[in-house]
Protein backbone atom coordinates (compact mmCIF):
# COMPACT_ATOMS: atom_id res chain seq x y z
CA UNK A 1 0.00 0.00 0.00
CA UNK A 2 1.37 3.39 -1.00
CA UNK A 3 1.87 5.80 1.88
CA UNK A 4 2.89 9.40 2.44
CA UNK A 5 4.38 11.25 -0.51
CA UNK A 6 4.30 8.16 -2.69
CA UNK A 7 0.53 8.02 -2.20
CA UNK A 8 0.17 11.76 -2.75
CA UNK A 9 2.32 11.74 -5.91
CA UNK A 10 0.37 8.89 -7.46
CA UNK A 11 -3.23 10.03 -7.99
CA UNK A 12 -4.23 11.79 -4.76
CA UNK A 13 -2.87 15.17 -5.85
CA UNK A 14 -4.67 14.87 -9.18
CA UNK A 15 -7.96 14.40 -7.33
CA UNK A 16 -7.12 17.46 -5.26
CA UNK A 17 -6.42 19.36 -8.46
CA UNK A 18 -9.75 18.26 -9.93
CA UNK A 19 -11.45 19.58 -6.79
CA UNK A 20 -9.78 22.94 -7.49
CA UNK A 21 -11.09 22.76 -11.05
CA UNK A 22 -14.62 22.09 -9.81
CA UNK A 23 -14.45 24.92 -7.27
CA UNK A 24 -12.99 27.46 -9.69
CA UNK A 25 -15.44 26.50 -12.44
CA UNK A 26 -18.33 26.93 -10.02
CA UNK A 27 -16.94 30.33 -8.98
CA UNK A 28 -16.65 31.46 -12.61
CA UNK A 29 -20.25 30.46 -13.33
CA UNK A 30 -21.55 31.98 -10.09
CA UNK A 31 -19.79 35.28 -10.80
CA UNK A 32 -20.31 35.23 -14.56
CA UNK A 33 -22.05 38.63 -14.68
CA UNK A 34 -19.80 40.12 -12.00
CA UNK A 35 -16.29 39.10 -12.99
CA UNK A 36 -14.58 40.76 -15.93
CA UNK A 37 -13.60 38.71 -18.96
CA UNK A 38 -9.95 39.16 -17.94
CA UNK A 39 -10.53 37.74 -14.45
CA UNK A 40 -12.39 34.78 -15.94
CA UNK A 41 -9.34 34.05 -18.12
CA UNK A 42 -6.97 34.01 -15.14
CA UNK A 43 -9.32 31.76 -13.16
CA UNK A 44 -9.88 29.51 -16.17
CA UNK A 45 -6.14 28.78 -16.37
CA UNK A 46 -6.22 27.51 -12.78
CA UNK A 47 -9.24 25.34 -13.67
CA UNK A 48 -7.70 24.03 -16.89
CA UNK A 49 -4.32 22.81 -15.62
CA UNK A 50 -5.70 19.85 -13.59
CA UNK A 51 -7.77 18.78 -16.62
CA UNK A 52 -4.60 18.99 -18.70
CA UNK A 53 -2.93 16.74 -16.12
CA UNK A 54 -5.75 14.21 -16.31
CA UNK A 55 -5.14 13.85 -20.04
CA UNK A 56 -1.36 13.68 -19.56
CA UNK A 57 -1.41 11.25 -16.63
CA UNK A 58 -4.69 9.29 -16.66
CA UNK A 59 -6.69 9.34 -19.91
CA UNK A 60 -4.71 8.24 -21.86
CA UNK A 61 -1.61 9.07 -19.79
CA UNK A 62 2.01 8.63 -20.75
CA UNK A 63 3.04 12.26 -21.23
CA UNK A 64 6.16 11.60 -19.18
CA UNK A 65 7.38 9.08 -21.76
CA UNK A 66 7.41 11.56 -24.63
CA UNK A 67 8.76 14.35 -22.41
CA UNK A 68 11.65 12.28 -21.07
CA UNK A 69 12.36 10.90 -24.53
CA UNK A 70 13.12 14.44 -25.67
CA UNK A 71 16.15 14.36 -23.37
CA UNK A 72 17.21 10.94 -24.69
CA UNK A 73 16.69 9.54 -21.21
CA UNK A 74 17.85 5.97 -20.69
CA UNK A 75 15.04 5.61 -18.15
CA UNK A 76 12.07 7.54 -19.56
CA UNK A 77 9.92 6.17 -16.76
CA UNK A 78 11.74 8.27 -14.16
CA UNK A 79 13.88 11.18 -15.31
CA UNK A 80 14.19 14.08 -15.83
CA UNK A 81 10.45 14.02 -15.06
CA UNK A 82 9.12 11.75 -12.33
CA UNK A 83 5.83 11.70 -10.46
CA UNK A 84 7.15 13.97 -7.71
CA UNK A 85 8.63 16.62 -10.00
CA UNK A 86 5.56 16.73 -12.25
CA UNK A 87 3.29 17.04 -9.22
CA UNK A 88 5.28 20.09 -8.12
CA UNK A 89 5.18 21.52 -11.65
CA UNK A 90 1.46 21.21 -12.24
CA UNK A 91 0.04 21.65 -8.76
CA UNK A 92 2.39 24.54 -8.13
CA UNK A 93 1.29 26.26 -11.34
CA UNK A 94 -2.37 25.60 -10.57
CA UNK A 95 -2.08 27.16 -7.12
CA UNK A 96 -0.09 30.07 -8.56
CA UNK A 97 -2.89 30.98 -10.96
CA UNK A 98 -5.51 30.40 -8.27
CA UNK A 99 -3.73 32.88 -6.01
CA UNK A 100 -3.35 35.35 -8.88
CA UNK A 101 -7.08 35.09 -9.62
CA UNK A 102 -7.90 35.77 -5.96
CA UNK A 103 -5.56 38.78 -5.91
CA UNK A 104 -7.06 40.15 -9.12
CA UNK A 105 -10.57 39.66 -7.73
CA UNK A 106 -9.65 41.50 -4.54
CA UNK A 107 -8.01 44.36 -6.44
CA UNK A 108 -10.75 44.51 -9.06
CA UNK A 109 -8.11 44.72 -11.77
CA UNK A 110 -6.18 42.34 -14.03
CA UNK A 111 -2.82 43.57 -15.26
CA UNK A 112 -2.25 43.47 -19.03
CA UNK A 113 1.14 41.99 -18.15
CA UNK A 114 -0.54 39.01 -16.52
CA UNK A 115 -2.69 38.48 -19.61
CA UNK A 116 0.42 38.81 -21.79
CA UNK A 117 2.09 36.13 -19.67
CA UNK A 118 -0.93 33.86 -20.04
CA UNK A 119 -0.95 34.43 -23.80
CA UNK A 120 2.72 33.47 -24.12
CA UNK A 121 2.35 30.53 -21.72
CA UNK A 122 -0.63 29.24 -23.70
CA UNK A 123 1.18 29.65 -27.01
CA UNK A 124 4.17 27.72 -25.64
CA UNK A 125 1.86 24.90 -24.54
CA UNK A 126 0.41 24.62 -28.05
CA UNK A 127 3.80 24.83 -29.77
CA UNK A 128 5.41 22.37 -27.36
CA UNK A 129 2.69 19.75 -27.69
CA UNK A 130 2.76 20.11 -31.47
CA UNK A 131 6.54 19.77 -31.68
CA UNK A 132 6.72 16.83 -29.30
CA UNK A 133 3.79 15.22 -31.12
CA UNK A 134 5.63 15.42 -34.42
CA UNK A 135 8.76 14.01 -32.80
CA UNK A 136 6.93 11.01 -31.37
CA UNK A 137 5.10 10.41 -34.64
CA UNK A 138 8.41 10.21 -36.48
CA UNK A 139 9.76 7.89 -33.79
CA UNK A 140 6.83 5.46 -33.75
CA UNK A 141 5.27 5.64 -37.21
CA UNK A 142 6.98 2.36 -38.08
CA UNK A 143 5.16 0.85 -35.10
CA UNK A 144 1.74 2.03 -36.23
CA UNK A 145 1.47 5.60 -34.92
CA UNK A 146 -0.50 7.54 -37.50
CA UNK A 147 -1.06 10.98 -35.89
CA UNK A 148 0.90 13.60 -33.97
CA UNK A 149 -1.41 13.20 -30.99
CA UNK A 150 0.25 12.87 -27.60
CA UNK A 151 -1.18 12.99 -24.07
CA UNK A 152 -2.14 16.59 -23.35
CA UNK A 153 -2.63 17.67 -26.95
CA UNK A 154 -6.41 18.05 -26.81
CA UNK A 155 -6.43 20.23 -23.70
CA UNK A 156 -3.44 22.15 -25.07
CA UNK A 157 -5.23 23.02 -28.31
CA UNK A 158 -8.82 23.42 -27.11
CA UNK A 159 -7.92 24.74 -23.66
CA UNK A 160 -4.71 26.75 -23.70
CA UNK A 161 -5.14 27.61 -27.36
CA UNK A 162 -8.52 29.22 -26.69
CA UNK A 163 -7.34 31.00 -23.54
CA UNK A 164 -4.32 32.29 -25.42
CA UNK A 165 -6.53 33.79 -28.13
CA UNK A 166 -8.86 35.31 -25.53
CA UNK A 167 -5.86 36.82 -23.72
CA UNK A 168 -4.60 38.30 -26.96
CA UNK A 169 -8.06 39.69 -27.68
CA UNK A 170 -8.14 41.35 -24.25
CA UNK A 171 -4.82 43.18 -24.66
CA UNK A 172 -4.83 43.89 -28.39
CA UNK A 173 -5.01 47.55 -29.25
CA UNK A 174 -3.56 48.53 -25.88
CA UNK A 175 -0.09 49.82 -25.12
CA UNK A 176 2.05 47.37 -23.20
CA UNK A 177 4.51 49.05 -20.89
CA UNK A 178 7.88 47.83 -19.69
CA UNK A 179 6.21 46.91 -16.41
CA UNK A 180 3.72 44.72 -18.28
CA UNK A 181 6.53 42.86 -20.01
CA UNK A 182 8.28 42.54 -16.67
CA UNK A 183 5.20 40.92 -15.13
CA UNK A 184 4.86 38.51 -18.05
CA UNK A 185 8.53 37.53 -17.92
CA UNK A 186 8.40 37.12 -14.14
CA UNK A 187 5.36 34.85 -14.43
CA UNK A 188 7.02 32.65 -17.03
CA UNK A 189 10.27 32.57 -15.06
CA UNK A 190 8.51 31.41 -11.89
CA UNK A 191 6.85 28.58 -13.80
CA UNK A 192 9.89 27.57 -15.85
CA UNK A 193 12.55 27.90 -13.18
CA UNK A 194 10.66 27.49 -9.92
CA UNK A 195 8.23 24.76 -10.94
CA UNK A 196 10.09 22.89 -13.69
CA UNK A 197 13.87 23.28 -13.81
CA UNK A 198 14.63 23.34 -10.10
CA UNK A 199 12.37 20.40 -9.11
CA UNK A 200 13.56 18.25 -12.00
CA UNK A 201 17.24 18.91 -11.42
CA UNK A 202 17.07 18.43 -7.65
CA UNK A 203 14.80 15.39 -7.62
CA UNK A 204 16.48 13.47 -10.44
CA UNK A 205 19.62 13.23 -8.29
CA UNK A 206 17.80 11.96 -5.23
CA UNK A 207 14.35 10.42 -5.48
CA UNK A 208 13.55 9.68 -9.13
CA UNK A 209 13.88 5.93 -8.53
CA UNK A 210 11.15 6.09 -5.89
CA UNK A 211 8.71 8.21 -7.87
CA UNK A 212 8.93 6.50 -11.24
CA UNK A 213 5.97 6.05 -13.61
CA UNK A 214 4.67 2.49 -13.76
CA UNK A 215 3.85 2.34 -17.47
CA UNK A 216 4.12 4.36 -20.65
CA UNK A 217 0.38 5.01 -20.91
CA UNK A 218 -0.66 5.93 -24.43
CA UNK A 219 2.76 4.98 -25.81
CA UNK A 220 2.65 1.45 -24.39
CA UNK A 221 0.93 0.26 -27.56
CA UNK A 222 3.88 1.39 -29.70
CA UNK A 223 6.65 -0.13 -27.58
CA UNK A 224 7.31 -3.38 -29.35
PDB file of C-alpha atoms in Angstrom:
ATOM      1  CA  UNK A   1       0.000   0.000   0.000  1.00  0.00           C
ATOM      2  CA  UNK A   2       1.371   3.390  -1.003  1.00  0.00           C
ATOM      3  CA  UNK A   3       1.868   5.802   1.878  1.00  0.00           C
ATOM      4  CA  UNK A   4       2.892   9.399   2.440  1.00  0.00           C
ATOM      5  CA  UNK A   5       4.377  11.252  -0.506  1.00  0.00           C
ATOM      6  CA  UNK A   6       4.301   8.161  -2.694  1.00  0.00           C
ATOM      7  CA  UNK A   7       0.531   8.017  -2.202  1.00  0.00           C
ATOM      8  CA  UNK A   8       0.169  11.761  -2.755  1.00  0.00           C
ATOM      9  CA  UNK A   9       2.316  11.741  -5.910  1.00  0.00           C
ATOM     10  CA  UNK A  10       0.368   8.887  -7.460  1.00  0.00           C
ATOM     11  CA  UNK A  11      -3.225  10.029  -7.986  1.00  0.00           C
ATOM     12  CA  UNK A  12      -4.227  11.788  -4.756  1.00  0.00           C
ATOM     13  CA  UNK A  13      -2.868  15.170  -5.849  1.00  0.00           C
ATOM     14  CA  UNK A  14      -4.672  14.872  -9.179  1.00  0.00           C
ATOM     15  CA  UNK A  15      -7.961  14.399  -7.330  1.00  0.00           C
ATOM     16  CA  UNK A  16      -7.123  17.459  -5.258  1.00  0.00           C
ATOM     17  CA  UNK A  17      -6.421  19.363  -8.464  1.00  0.00           C
ATOM     18  CA  UNK A  18      -9.752  18.262  -9.927  1.00  0.00           C
ATOM     19  CA  UNK A  19     -11.449  19.581  -6.787  1.00  0.00           C
ATOM     20  CA  UNK A  20      -9.783  22.939  -7.487  1.00  0.00           C
ATOM     21  CA  UNK A  21     -11.090  22.760 -11.053  1.00  0.00           C
ATOM     22  CA  UNK A  22     -14.620  22.092  -9.809  1.00  0.00           C
ATOM     23  CA  UNK A  23     -14.450  24.918  -7.273  1.00  0.00           C
ATOM     24  CA  UNK A  24     -12.991  27.463  -9.691  1.00  0.00           C
ATOM     25  CA  UNK A  25     -15.439  26.504 -12.437  1.00  0.00           C
ATOM     26  CA  UNK A  26     -18.335  26.933 -10.022  1.00  0.00           C
ATOM     27  CA  UNK A  27     -16.941  30.329  -8.979  1.00  0.00           C
ATOM     28  CA  UNK A  28     -16.647  31.458 -12.608  1.00  0.00           C
ATOM     29  CA  UNK A  29     -20.246  30.456 -13.334  1.00  0.00           C
ATOM     30  CA  UNK A  30     -21.549  31.981 -10.088  1.00  0.00           C
ATOM     31  CA  UNK A  31     -19.795  35.284 -10.802  1.00  0.00           C
ATOM     32  CA  UNK A  32     -20.308  35.232 -14.559  1.00  0.00           C
ATOM     33  CA  UNK A  33     -22.046  38.630 -14.679  1.00  0.00           C
ATOM     34  CA  UNK A  34     -19.800  40.119 -12.000  1.00  0.00           C
ATOM     35  CA  UNK A  35     -16.289  39.096 -12.994  1.00  0.00           C
ATOM     36  CA  UNK A  36     -14.581  40.758 -15.926  1.00  0.00           C
ATOM     37  CA  UNK A  37     -13.597  38.715 -18.964  1.00  0.00           C
ATOM     38  CA  UNK A  38      -9.953  39.155 -17.935  1.00  0.00           C
ATOM     39  CA  UNK A  39     -10.528  37.739 -14.452  1.00  0.00           C
ATOM     40  CA  UNK A  40     -12.385  34.784 -15.939  1.00  0.00           C
ATOM     41  CA  UNK A  41      -9.342  34.048 -18.120  1.00  0.00           C
ATOM     42  CA  UNK A  42      -6.970  34.011 -15.139  1.00  0.00           C
ATOM     43  CA  UNK A  43      -9.317  31.763 -13.155  1.00  0.00           C
ATOM     44  CA  UNK A  44      -9.876  29.512 -16.172  1.00  0.00           C
ATOM     45  CA  UNK A  45      -6.138  28.785 -16.371  1.00  0.00           C
ATOM     46  CA  UNK A  46      -6.224  27.506 -12.781  1.00  0.00           C
ATOM     47  CA  UNK A  47      -9.236  25.344 -13.665  1.00  0.00           C
ATOM     48  CA  UNK A  48      -7.696  24.033 -16.890  1.00  0.00           C
ATOM     49  CA  UNK A  49      -4.317  22.810 -15.624  1.00  0.00           C
ATOM     50  CA  UNK A  50      -5.697  19.853 -13.587  1.00  0.00           C
ATOM     51  CA  UNK A  51      -7.766  18.783 -16.618  1.00  0.00           C
ATOM     52  CA  UNK A  52      -4.604  18.986 -18.703  1.00  0.00           C
ATOM     53  CA  UNK A  53      -2.930  16.745 -16.121  1.00  0.00           C
ATOM     54  CA  UNK A  54      -5.751  14.209 -16.312  1.00  0.00           C
ATOM     55  CA  UNK A  55      -5.137  13.846 -20.041  1.00  0.00           C
ATOM     56  CA  UNK A  56      -1.362  13.678 -19.563  1.00  0.00           C
ATOM     57  CA  UNK A  57      -1.413  11.250 -16.629  1.00  0.00           C
ATOM     58  CA  UNK A  58      -4.686   9.288 -16.662  1.00  0.00           C
ATOM     59  CA  UNK A  59      -6.687   9.336 -19.910  1.00  0.00           C
ATOM     60  CA  UNK A  60      -4.715   8.238 -21.859  1.00  0.00           C
ATOM     61  CA  UNK A  61      -1.613   9.066 -19.787  1.00  0.00           C
ATOM     62  CA  UNK A  62       2.010   8.631 -20.752  1.00  0.00           C
ATOM     63  CA  UNK A  63       3.041  12.256 -21.234  1.00  0.00           C
ATOM     64  CA  UNK A  64       6.162  11.599 -19.183  1.00  0.00           C
ATOM     65  CA  UNK A  65       7.378   9.082 -21.757  1.00  0.00           C
ATOM     66  CA  UNK A  66       7.411  11.564 -24.625  1.00  0.00           C
ATOM     67  CA  UNK A  67       8.760  14.348 -22.410  1.00  0.00           C
ATOM     68  CA  UNK A  68      11.653  12.283 -21.069  1.00  0.00           C
ATOM     69  CA  UNK A  69      12.361  10.904 -24.527  1.00  0.00           C
ATOM     70  CA  UNK A  70      13.121  14.444 -25.668  1.00  0.00           C
ATOM     71  CA  UNK A  71      16.148  14.357 -23.371  1.00  0.00           C
ATOM     72  CA  UNK A  72      17.208  10.940 -24.689  1.00  0.00           C
ATOM     73  CA  UNK A  73      16.686   9.536 -21.212  1.00  0.00           C
ATOM     74  CA  UNK A  74      17.845   5.973 -20.694  1.00  0.00           C
ATOM     75  CA  UNK A  75      15.042   5.607 -18.150  1.00  0.00           C
ATOM     76  CA  UNK A  76      12.069   7.539 -19.563  1.00  0.00           C
ATOM     77  CA  UNK A  77       9.916   6.167 -16.760  1.00  0.00           C
ATOM     78  CA  UNK A  78      11.737   8.270 -14.156  1.00  0.00           C
ATOM     79  CA  UNK A  79      13.883  11.176 -15.309  1.00  0.00           C
ATOM     80  CA  UNK A  80      14.188  14.077 -15.829  1.00  0.00           C
ATOM     81  CA  UNK A  81      10.447  14.025 -15.062  1.00  0.00           C
ATOM     82  CA  UNK A  82       9.125  11.749 -12.332  1.00  0.00           C
ATOM     83  CA  UNK A  83       5.830  11.700 -10.460  1.00  0.00           C
ATOM     84  CA  UNK A  84       7.148  13.966  -7.712  1.00  0.00           C
ATOM     85  CA  UNK A  85       8.625  16.617 -10.001  1.00  0.00           C
ATOM     86  CA  UNK A  86       5.560  16.735 -12.251  1.00  0.00           C
ATOM     87  CA  UNK A  87       3.291  17.043  -9.225  1.00  0.00           C
ATOM     88  CA  UNK A  88       5.284  20.089  -8.123  1.00  0.00           C
ATOM     89  CA  UNK A  89       5.177  21.522 -11.650  1.00  0.00           C
ATOM     90  CA  UNK A  90       1.461  21.207 -12.237  1.00  0.00           C
ATOM     91  CA  UNK A  91       0.037  21.647  -8.757  1.00  0.00           C
ATOM     92  CA  UNK A  92       2.385  24.544  -8.127  1.00  0.00           C
ATOM     93  CA  UNK A  93       1.288  26.260 -11.337  1.00  0.00           C
ATOM     94  CA  UNK A  94      -2.370  25.597 -10.568  1.00  0.00           C
ATOM     95  CA  UNK A  95      -2.083  27.164  -7.117  1.00  0.00           C
ATOM     96  CA  UNK A  96      -0.095  30.074  -8.558  1.00  0.00           C
ATOM     97  CA  UNK A  97      -2.891  30.977 -10.964  1.00  0.00           C
ATOM     98  CA  UNK A  98      -5.512  30.401  -8.271  1.00  0.00           C
ATOM     99  CA  UNK A  99      -3.728  32.885  -6.005  1.00  0.00           C
ATOM    100  CA  UNK A 100      -3.353  35.350  -8.883  1.00  0.00           C
ATOM    101  CA  UNK A 101      -7.077  35.094  -9.617  1.00  0.00           C
ATOM    102  CA  UNK A 102      -7.898  35.769  -5.959  1.00  0.00           C
ATOM    103  CA  UNK A 103      -5.561  38.776  -5.913  1.00  0.00           C
ATOM    104  CA  UNK A 104      -7.060  40.152  -9.119  1.00  0.00           C
ATOM    105  CA  UNK A 105     -10.569  39.662  -7.731  1.00  0.00           C
ATOM    106  CA  UNK A 106      -9.653  41.499  -4.539  1.00  0.00           C
ATOM    107  CA  UNK A 107      -8.012  44.355  -6.443  1.00  0.00           C
ATOM    108  CA  UNK A 108     -10.752  44.511  -9.055  1.00  0.00           C
ATOM    109  CA  UNK A 109      -8.110  44.722 -11.769  1.00  0.00           C
ATOM    110  CA  UNK A 110      -6.179  42.345 -14.027  1.00  0.00           C
ATOM    111  CA  UNK A 111      -2.820  43.568 -15.255  1.00  0.00           C
ATOM    112  CA  UNK A 112      -2.252  43.474 -19.033  1.00  0.00           C
ATOM    113  CA  UNK A 113       1.143  41.993 -18.148  1.00  0.00           C
ATOM    114  CA  UNK A 114      -0.537  39.008 -16.525  1.00  0.00           C
ATOM    115  CA  UNK A 115      -2.688  38.483 -19.607  1.00  0.00           C
ATOM    116  CA  UNK A 116       0.416  38.809 -21.787  1.00  0.00           C
ATOM    117  CA  UNK A 117       2.092  36.131 -19.675  1.00  0.00           C
ATOM    118  CA  UNK A 118      -0.931  33.859 -20.043  1.00  0.00           C
ATOM    119  CA  UNK A 119      -0.955  34.425 -23.803  1.00  0.00           C
ATOM    120  CA  UNK A 120       2.722  33.472 -24.116  1.00  0.00           C
ATOM    121  CA  UNK A 121       2.345  30.531 -21.717  1.00  0.00           C
ATOM    122  CA  UNK A 122      -0.635  29.244 -23.696  1.00  0.00           C
ATOM    123  CA  UNK A 123       1.181  29.648 -27.014  1.00  0.00           C
ATOM    124  CA  UNK A 124       4.167  27.725 -25.636  1.00  0.00           C
ATOM    125  CA  UNK A 125       1.860  24.899 -24.542  1.00  0.00           C
ATOM    126  CA  UNK A 126       0.413  24.616 -28.046  1.00  0.00           C
ATOM    127  CA  UNK A 127       3.804  24.834 -29.767  1.00  0.00           C
ATOM    128  CA  UNK A 128       5.412  22.371 -27.361  1.00  0.00           C
ATOM    129  CA  UNK A 129       2.688  19.747 -27.693  1.00  0.00           C
ATOM    130  CA  UNK A 130       2.759  20.112 -31.470  1.00  0.00           C
ATOM    131  CA  UNK A 131       6.538  19.769 -31.678  1.00  0.00           C
ATOM    132  CA  UNK A 132       6.715  16.827 -29.303  1.00  0.00           C
ATOM    133  CA  UNK A 133       3.792  15.218 -31.115  1.00  0.00           C
ATOM    134  CA  UNK A 134       5.630  15.418 -34.420  1.00  0.00           C
ATOM    135  CA  UNK A 135       8.757  14.014 -32.795  1.00  0.00           C
ATOM    136  CA  UNK A 136       6.934  11.007 -31.369  1.00  0.00           C
ATOM    137  CA  UNK A 137       5.103  10.414 -34.641  1.00  0.00           C
ATOM    138  CA  UNK A 138       8.414  10.207 -36.476  1.00  0.00           C
ATOM    139  CA  UNK A 139       9.762   7.888 -33.786  1.00  0.00           C
ATOM    140  CA  UNK A 140       6.834   5.455 -33.751  1.00  0.00           C
ATOM    141  CA  UNK A 141       5.268   5.640 -37.205  1.00  0.00           C
ATOM    142  CA  UNK A 142       6.980   2.364 -38.083  1.00  0.00           C
ATOM    143  CA  UNK A 143       5.163   0.853 -35.098  1.00  0.00           C
ATOM    144  CA  UNK A 144       1.743   2.033 -36.231  1.00  0.00           C
ATOM    145  CA  UNK A 145       1.471   5.600 -34.920  1.00  0.00           C
ATOM    146  CA  UNK A 146      -0.495   7.544 -37.503  1.00  0.00           C
ATOM    147  CA  UNK A 147      -1.058  10.977 -35.887  1.00  0.00           C
ATOM    148  CA  UNK A 148       0.904  13.599 -33.972  1.00  0.00           C
ATOM    149  CA  UNK A 149      -1.406  13.201 -30.992  1.00  0.00           C
ATOM    150  CA  UNK A 150       0.248  12.875 -27.603  1.00  0.00           C
ATOM    151  CA  UNK A 151      -1.178  12.991 -24.074  1.00  0.00           C
ATOM    152  CA  UNK A 152      -2.137  16.588 -23.345  1.00  0.00           C
ATOM    153  CA  UNK A 153      -2.630  17.673 -26.952  1.00  0.00           C
ATOM    154  CA  UNK A 154      -6.414  18.053 -26.809  1.00  0.00           C
ATOM    155  CA  UNK A 155      -6.433  20.226 -23.699  1.00  0.00           C
ATOM    156  CA  UNK A 156      -3.445  22.154 -25.069  1.00  0.00           C
ATOM    157  CA  UNK A 157      -5.234  23.019 -28.308  1.00  0.00           C
ATOM    158  CA  UNK A 158      -8.816  23.416 -27.106  1.00  0.00           C
ATOM    159  CA  UNK A 159      -7.917  24.744 -23.656  1.00  0.00           C
ATOM    160  CA  UNK A 160      -4.713  26.754 -23.700  1.00  0.00           C
ATOM    161  CA  UNK A 161      -5.142  27.608 -27.363  1.00  0.00           C
ATOM    162  CA  UNK A 162      -8.522  29.215 -26.693  1.00  0.00           C
ATOM    163  CA  UNK A 163      -7.343  31.003 -23.538  1.00  0.00           C
ATOM    164  CA  UNK A 164      -4.320  32.295 -25.421  1.00  0.00           C
ATOM    165  CA  UNK A 165      -6.530  33.787 -28.127  1.00  0.00           C
ATOM    166  CA  UNK A 166      -8.857  35.311 -25.528  1.00  0.00           C
ATOM    167  CA  UNK A 167      -5.861  36.818 -23.724  1.00  0.00           C
ATOM    168  CA  UNK A 168      -4.596  38.295 -26.963  1.00  0.00           C
ATOM    169  CA  UNK A 169      -8.063  39.690 -27.683  1.00  0.00           C
ATOM    170  CA  UNK A 170      -8.136  41.353 -24.246  1.00  0.00           C
ATOM    171  CA  UNK A 171      -4.824  43.177 -24.658  1.00  0.00           C
ATOM    172  CA  UNK A 172      -4.833  43.895 -28.395  1.00  0.00           C
ATOM    173  CA  UNK A 173      -5.006  47.551 -29.248  1.00  0.00           C
ATOM    174  CA  UNK A 174      -3.564  48.535 -25.877  1.00  0.00           C
ATOM    175  CA  UNK A 175      -0.092  49.822 -25.124  1.00  0.00           C
ATOM    176  CA  UNK A 176       2.048  47.367 -23.204  1.00  0.00           C
ATOM    177  CA  UNK A 177       4.509  49.052 -20.887  1.00  0.00           C
ATOM    178  CA  UNK A 178       7.878  47.834 -19.693  1.00  0.00           C
ATOM    179  CA  UNK A 179       6.208  46.905 -16.410  1.00  0.00           C
ATOM    180  CA  UNK A 180       3.719  44.724 -18.284  1.00  0.00           C
ATOM    181  CA  UNK A 181       6.526  42.860 -20.011  1.00  0.00           C
ATOM    182  CA  UNK A 182       8.275  42.536 -16.674  1.00  0.00           C
ATOM    183  CA  UNK A 183       5.196  40.916 -15.130  1.00  0.00           C
ATOM    184  CA  UNK A 184       4.864  38.509 -18.053  1.00  0.00           C
ATOM    185  CA  UNK A 185       8.534  37.528 -17.919  1.00  0.00           C
ATOM    186  CA  UNK A 186       8.402  37.120 -14.141  1.00  0.00           C
ATOM    187  CA  UNK A 187       5.360  34.846 -14.427  1.00  0.00           C
ATOM    188  CA  UNK A 188       7.020  32.654 -17.032  1.00  0.00           C
ATOM    189  CA  UNK A 189      10.273  32.571 -15.055  1.00  0.00           C
ATOM    190  CA  UNK A 190       8.513  31.414 -11.888  1.00  0.00           C
ATOM    191  CA  UNK A 191       6.846  28.579 -13.800  1.00  0.00           C
ATOM    192  CA  UNK A 192       9.889  27.566 -15.854  1.00  0.00           C
ATOM    193  CA  UNK A 193      12.555  27.899 -13.181  1.00  0.00           C
ATOM    194  CA  UNK A 194      10.660  27.491  -9.923  1.00  0.00           C
ATOM    195  CA  UNK A 195       8.229  24.765 -10.941  1.00  0.00           C
ATOM    196  CA  UNK A 196      10.090  22.893 -13.693  1.00  0.00           C
ATOM    197  CA  UNK A 197      13.871  23.277 -13.812  1.00  0.00           C
ATOM    198  CA  UNK A 198      14.628  23.342 -10.098  1.00  0.00           C
ATOM    199  CA  UNK A 199      12.373  20.405  -9.108  1.00  0.00           C
ATOM    200  CA  UNK A 200      13.555  18.249 -11.999  1.00  0.00           C
ATOM    201  CA  UNK A 201      17.244  18.910 -11.417  1.00  0.00           C
ATOM    202  CA  UNK A 202      17.066  18.431  -7.654  1.00  0.00           C
ATOM    203  CA  UNK A 203      14.799  15.390  -7.621  1.00  0.00           C
ATOM    204  CA  UNK A 204      16.476  13.466 -10.443  1.00  0.00           C
ATOM    205  CA  UNK A 205      19.617  13.233  -8.294  1.00  0.00           C
ATOM    206  CA  UNK A 206      17.804  11.963  -5.228  1.00  0.00           C
ATOM    207  CA  UNK A 207      14.351  10.423  -5.481  1.00  0.00           C
ATOM    208  CA  UNK A 208      13.551   9.678  -9.133  1.00  0.00           C
ATOM    209  CA  UNK A 209      13.878   5.934  -8.528  1.00  0.00           C
ATOM    210  CA  UNK A 210      11.154   6.091  -5.885  1.00  0.00           C
ATOM    211  CA  UNK A 211       8.706   8.207  -7.868  1.00  0.00           C
ATOM    212  CA  UNK A 212       8.928   6.496 -11.243  1.00  0.00           C
ATOM    213  CA  UNK A 213       5.973   6.052 -13.610  1.00  0.00           C
ATOM    214  CA  UNK A 214       4.674   2.487 -13.762  1.00  0.00           C
ATOM    215  CA  UNK A 215       3.851   2.343 -17.472  1.00  0.00           C
ATOM    216  CA  UNK A 216       4.119   4.364 -20.654  1.00  0.00           C
ATOM    217  CA  UNK A 217       0.378   5.006 -20.908  1.00  0.00           C
ATOM    218  CA  UNK A 218      -0.664   5.930 -24.432  1.00  0.00           C
ATOM    219  CA  UNK A 219       2.762   4.975 -25.814  1.00  0.00           C
ATOM    220  CA  UNK A 220       2.648   1.450 -24.393  1.00  0.00           C
ATOM    221  CA  UNK A 221       0.930   0.256 -27.565  1.00  0.00           C
ATOM    222  CA  UNK A 222       3.876   1.387 -29.695  1.00  0.00           C
ATOM    223  CA  UNK A 223       6.649  -0.132 -27.584  1.00  0.00           C
ATOM    224  CA  UNK A 224       7.307  -3.382 -29.351  1.00  0.00           C
TER     225      UNK A 224
END
